[in-house]
C-alpha cells in the first residue's frame, strides 16, 4: 500500500511535474504537429505515410515519458491502454505503417497537440507562486538595498513615511506568506489540470491493487501475469488484464 506523501513532498512532486511539463510539452507539440502536417502534405507521393507513421511512433515514446511522470506524480504505477500490434504474418509494409491504424497512437498524438496550453499555464503559475513566496519571505535579506537607489520609493513610503523600510518589509513578508500558504493548493491544481489530460488520453482506468497492466482483446491474461497478480486485484474479463510487469 502506498503511503500518502507529506505536504512538502507533494508540493515538490507537483512543482516538478509542472515545471518539466512545459519543455516536454513544447517539444512534443512541435515534433508531432510538424511531423503530421508534413506527412499529410506529402501523403500523395507515398513518403508522407511513412513520415506520419514515424511521427506516431515518436508520439508513443513521448507518451511513455508522460506516463512515467504521472506515476511519479501520484506515487504509484499507472495503467495504460494497449497498442495495436501487426497481425501475425503481416508484411514489412503493413508493419511499417501499422501505427496509422492504432487508435492509441493517435490519442498519444492528440495529447501532444492539446497539452501545450495547459502546460504553459501550469509552468507560469508555478514559477510565479514560488517566486512570490521566496521574494516575499526573504525580503529582509535584499529589500533594504533598494533604498540605496536615489529617489526610490515603495508602498511603505506612503504607509509609514517615518520608517518606510520596516513597513515595506512587513508588507512584502505578508504577501510572501500568502503565496507560501496557498502554494500547495495552487501547484496541486495546476498539476491536476495537466494530469487529467494525460489520464484521459494515455491511461486506462486505474486499479491500485495491480502494478502496471494493459487492456488486451478478449480479456484473457497470460499465465505469468496471473501468478504474480494479487488475488483481490484480478480484473474482470473483457476489461483489462495484467501485462506481466
XYZ file of C-alpha atoms in Angstrom:
245
model
C 0.000 0.000 0.000
C 1.331 3.440 -0.930
C 1.817 5.840 1.956
C 0.391 9.337 1.466
C 3.005 11.989 0.756
C 3.771 14.764 3.188
C 2.694 18.269 2.245
C 6.249 19.264 1.340
C 6.849 16.109 -0.701
C 3.576 16.655 -2.571
C 4.453 20.291 -3.306
C 7.839 19.212 -4.658
C 6.250 16.486 -6.803
C 3.563 18.837 -8.148
C 6.087 21.596 -8.847
C 8.466 19.206 -10.591
C 5.604 17.917 -12.725
C 4.506 21.447 -13.682
C 7.977 22.818 -14.384
C 9.153 19.903 -16.521
C 5.790 19.777 -18.248
C 6.370 22.942 -20.278
C 9.611 21.998 -22.104
C 8.376 18.447 -22.684
C 5.016 19.696 -23.974
C 6.746 22.189 -26.261
C 8.996 19.514 -27.781
C 6.044 17.136 -28.139
C 3.833 19.751 -29.781
C 6.435 20.825 -32.326
C 7.520 17.282 -33.174
C 4.043 15.798 -33.527
C 2.233 18.705 -35.179
C 5.031 19.414 -37.656
C 5.532 15.712 -38.366
C 1.868 15.003 -39.013
C 1.441 18.161 -41.075
C 4.424 17.255 -43.216
C 3.163 13.692 -43.523
C -0.267 14.854 -44.627
C 1.240 17.255 -47.146
C 3.396 14.578 -48.763
C 0.989 11.650 -48.437
C 0.081 11.896 -52.092
C 3.578 10.761 -53.058
C 3.611 7.943 -50.507
C 6.530 9.168 -48.419
C 4.135 11.115 -46.197
C 2.564 7.918 -44.902
C 5.910 6.712 -43.603
C 6.611 10.133 -42.112
C 3.236 10.143 -40.354
C 3.791 6.613 -39.057
C 7.216 7.597 -37.748
C 5.689 10.636 -36.040
C 3.120 8.422 -34.324
C 5.915 6.176 -33.067
C 7.637 9.269 -31.690
C 4.344 10.248 -30.035
C 4.317 6.819 -28.381
C 7.723 7.453 -26.863
C 6.689 10.889 -25.632
C 3.512 9.396 -24.170
C 5.604 6.838 -22.303
C 7.635 9.672 -20.759
C 4.380 11.310 -19.658
C 3.208 8.042 -18.076
C 6.438 7.893 -16.079
C 5.811 11.464 -14.921
C 2.239 10.582 -13.952
C 3.485 7.611 -11.937
C 5.964 9.898 -10.160
C 3.265 12.496 -9.515
C 0.816 10.036 -7.969
C 3.441 7.862 -6.296
C 2.204 4.612 -7.835
C 2.381 2.737 -11.132
C -0.068 3.691 -13.831
C -2.303 1.733 -16.169
C -2.156 2.175 -19.926
C -4.253 1.077 -22.850
C -2.776 -1.384 -25.356
C -1.245 -0.558 -28.689
C -2.454 -2.403 -31.740
C 0.132 -4.928 -32.899
C 0.559 -6.029 -36.525
C -1.299 -9.199 -37.394
C 0.776 -12.398 -37.432
C 2.400 -12.817 -40.799
C 1.999 -9.159 -41.749
C 4.430 -7.952 -44.375
C 7.101 -5.258 -43.900
C 4.866 -2.544 -45.362
C 1.963 -3.278 -43.017
C 4.345 -3.390 -40.069
C 5.931 -0.084 -41.050
C 2.544 1.639 -41.380
C 0.805 -0.219 -38.556
C 0.828 2.816 -36.264
C -1.588 4.589 -38.631
C -4.272 2.040 -37.726
C -3.587 2.194 -33.974
C -6.154 4.225 -32.050
C -3.925 4.712 -29.021
C -1.115 6.098 -31.164
C -3.474 8.809 -32.409
C -4.526 9.533 -28.835
C -0.840 9.936 -27.956
C -0.521 12.439 -30.805
C -3.660 14.260 -29.622
C -2.167 14.523 -26.141
C 0.949 16.129 -27.594
C -1.164 18.605 -29.553
C -3.596 19.722 -26.842
C -1.342 19.511 -23.797
C 0.811 22.569 -24.536
C -1.635 25.334 -23.429
C -2.294 23.603 -20.099
C 1.431 23.048 -19.584
C 2.217 26.709 -20.289
C -0.341 27.910 -17.732
C 0.878 25.418 -15.130
C 4.504 26.419 -15.669
C 3.824 30.169 -15.431
C 1.618 29.883 -12.343
C 4.077 27.589 -10.552
C 7.037 29.895 -11.250
C 5.011 32.929 -10.153
C 3.928 31.389 -6.848
C 7.391 30.073 -5.974
C 8.957 33.426 -6.864
C 6.339 35.355 -4.882
C 6.803 33.184 -1.800
C 10.610 33.297 -1.918
C 10.870 37.009 -2.724
C 8.396 37.990 -0.022
C 9.694 35.827 2.815
C 13.327 36.672 2.027
C 12.664 40.386 1.583
C 14.667 41.350 4.713
C 17.791 39.957 3.044
C 17.584 42.098 -0.074
C 14.808 44.682 0.207
C 16.887 47.209 2.112
C 19.282 47.542 -0.833
C 16.562 49.153 -2.945
C 16.576 52.197 -0.694
C 20.190 52.857 -1.598
C 18.946 53.899 -5.047
C 18.459 57.694 -5.110
C 14.795 58.662 -5.320
C 13.475 55.128 -4.767
C 10.031 54.941 -3.153
C 7.892 51.948 -2.267
C 4.500 51.245 -0.764
C 5.968 51.575 2.720
C 6.834 55.192 1.991
C 3.119 56.020 1.873
C 2.059 53.712 4.711
C 4.686 54.648 7.292
C 6.664 57.646 5.964
C 8.894 57.764 9.063
C 10.106 54.186 8.648
C 9.392 53.010 5.104
C 11.934 50.171 5.164
C 10.209 48.341 8.017
C 6.742 48.970 6.594
C 7.739 47.698 3.165
C 9.409 44.644 4.688
C 6.290 43.759 6.649
C 4.069 44.173 3.580
C 6.306 42.051 1.374
C 6.687 39.344 4.003
C 2.915 39.206 4.471
C 2.465 38.833 0.726
C 5.155 36.149 0.660
C 3.398 34.293 3.465
C 0.149 34.325 1.467
C 1.965 32.937 -1.562
C 3.614 30.262 0.579
C 0.372 29.217 2.302
C -1.516 28.959 -0.980
C 1.382 27.312 -2.834
C 0.376 23.680 -2.127
C -3.179 24.258 -3.334
C -2.168 26.247 -6.418
C 0.547 23.918 -7.721
C -1.672 20.928 -6.936
C -4.475 22.437 -9.003
C -2.130 23.060 -11.938
C -0.745 19.523 -11.735
C -4.252 18.101 -11.525
C -5.357 20.002 -14.636
C -2.368 18.776 -16.630
C -2.534 15.198 -15.333
C -6.269 14.987 -16.077
C -5.499 15.454 -19.768
C -2.847 12.742 -19.573
C -5.064 10.289 -17.704
C -7.911 10.792 -20.166
C -5.810 10.222 -23.287
C -2.951 7.972 -22.182
C -4.217 5.760 -19.369
C -6.870 3.144 -18.791
C -8.928 3.132 -15.555
C -6.634 2.593 -12.585
C -6.574 -0.206 -10.057
C -4.229 0.383 -7.132
C -4.057 -3.338 -6.398
C -2.176 -4.188 -9.586
C 1.169 -2.819 -10.769
C 1.021 -1.904 -14.464
C -1.286 -3.755 -16.814
C -2.972 -3.162 -20.114
C -6.266 -3.949 -21.761
C -5.996 -6.895 -24.123
C -8.557 -8.039 -26.669
C -10.521 -10.961 -25.245
C -9.607 -10.157 -21.650
C -7.508 -13.323 -21.128
C -4.348 -12.776 -19.034
C -1.185 -14.780 -19.622
C -0.223 -17.373 -17.013
C 2.806 -15.472 -15.687
C 0.784 -12.338 -15.064
C -1.968 -14.403 -13.442
C 0.501 -15.903 -10.973
C 2.031 -12.549 -9.984
C -1.171 -10.507 -9.743
C -2.750 -10.229 -6.253
C -5.901 -12.383 -5.949
C -8.062 -9.447 -4.938
C -6.898 -7.397 -7.931
C -7.882 -9.808 -10.704
C -9.588 -7.654 -13.358
C -12.986 -8.626 -14.729
C -12.954 -10.412 -18.033
C -13.160 -8.124 -21.022
C -11.837 -5.041 -19.226
C -8.077 -5.011 -18.617
C -5.556 -7.670 -17.763
C -2.041 -7.766 -16.286
C 0.788 -7.334 -18.717
C 3.160 -9.372 -16.588
C 5.222 -6.315 -15.479
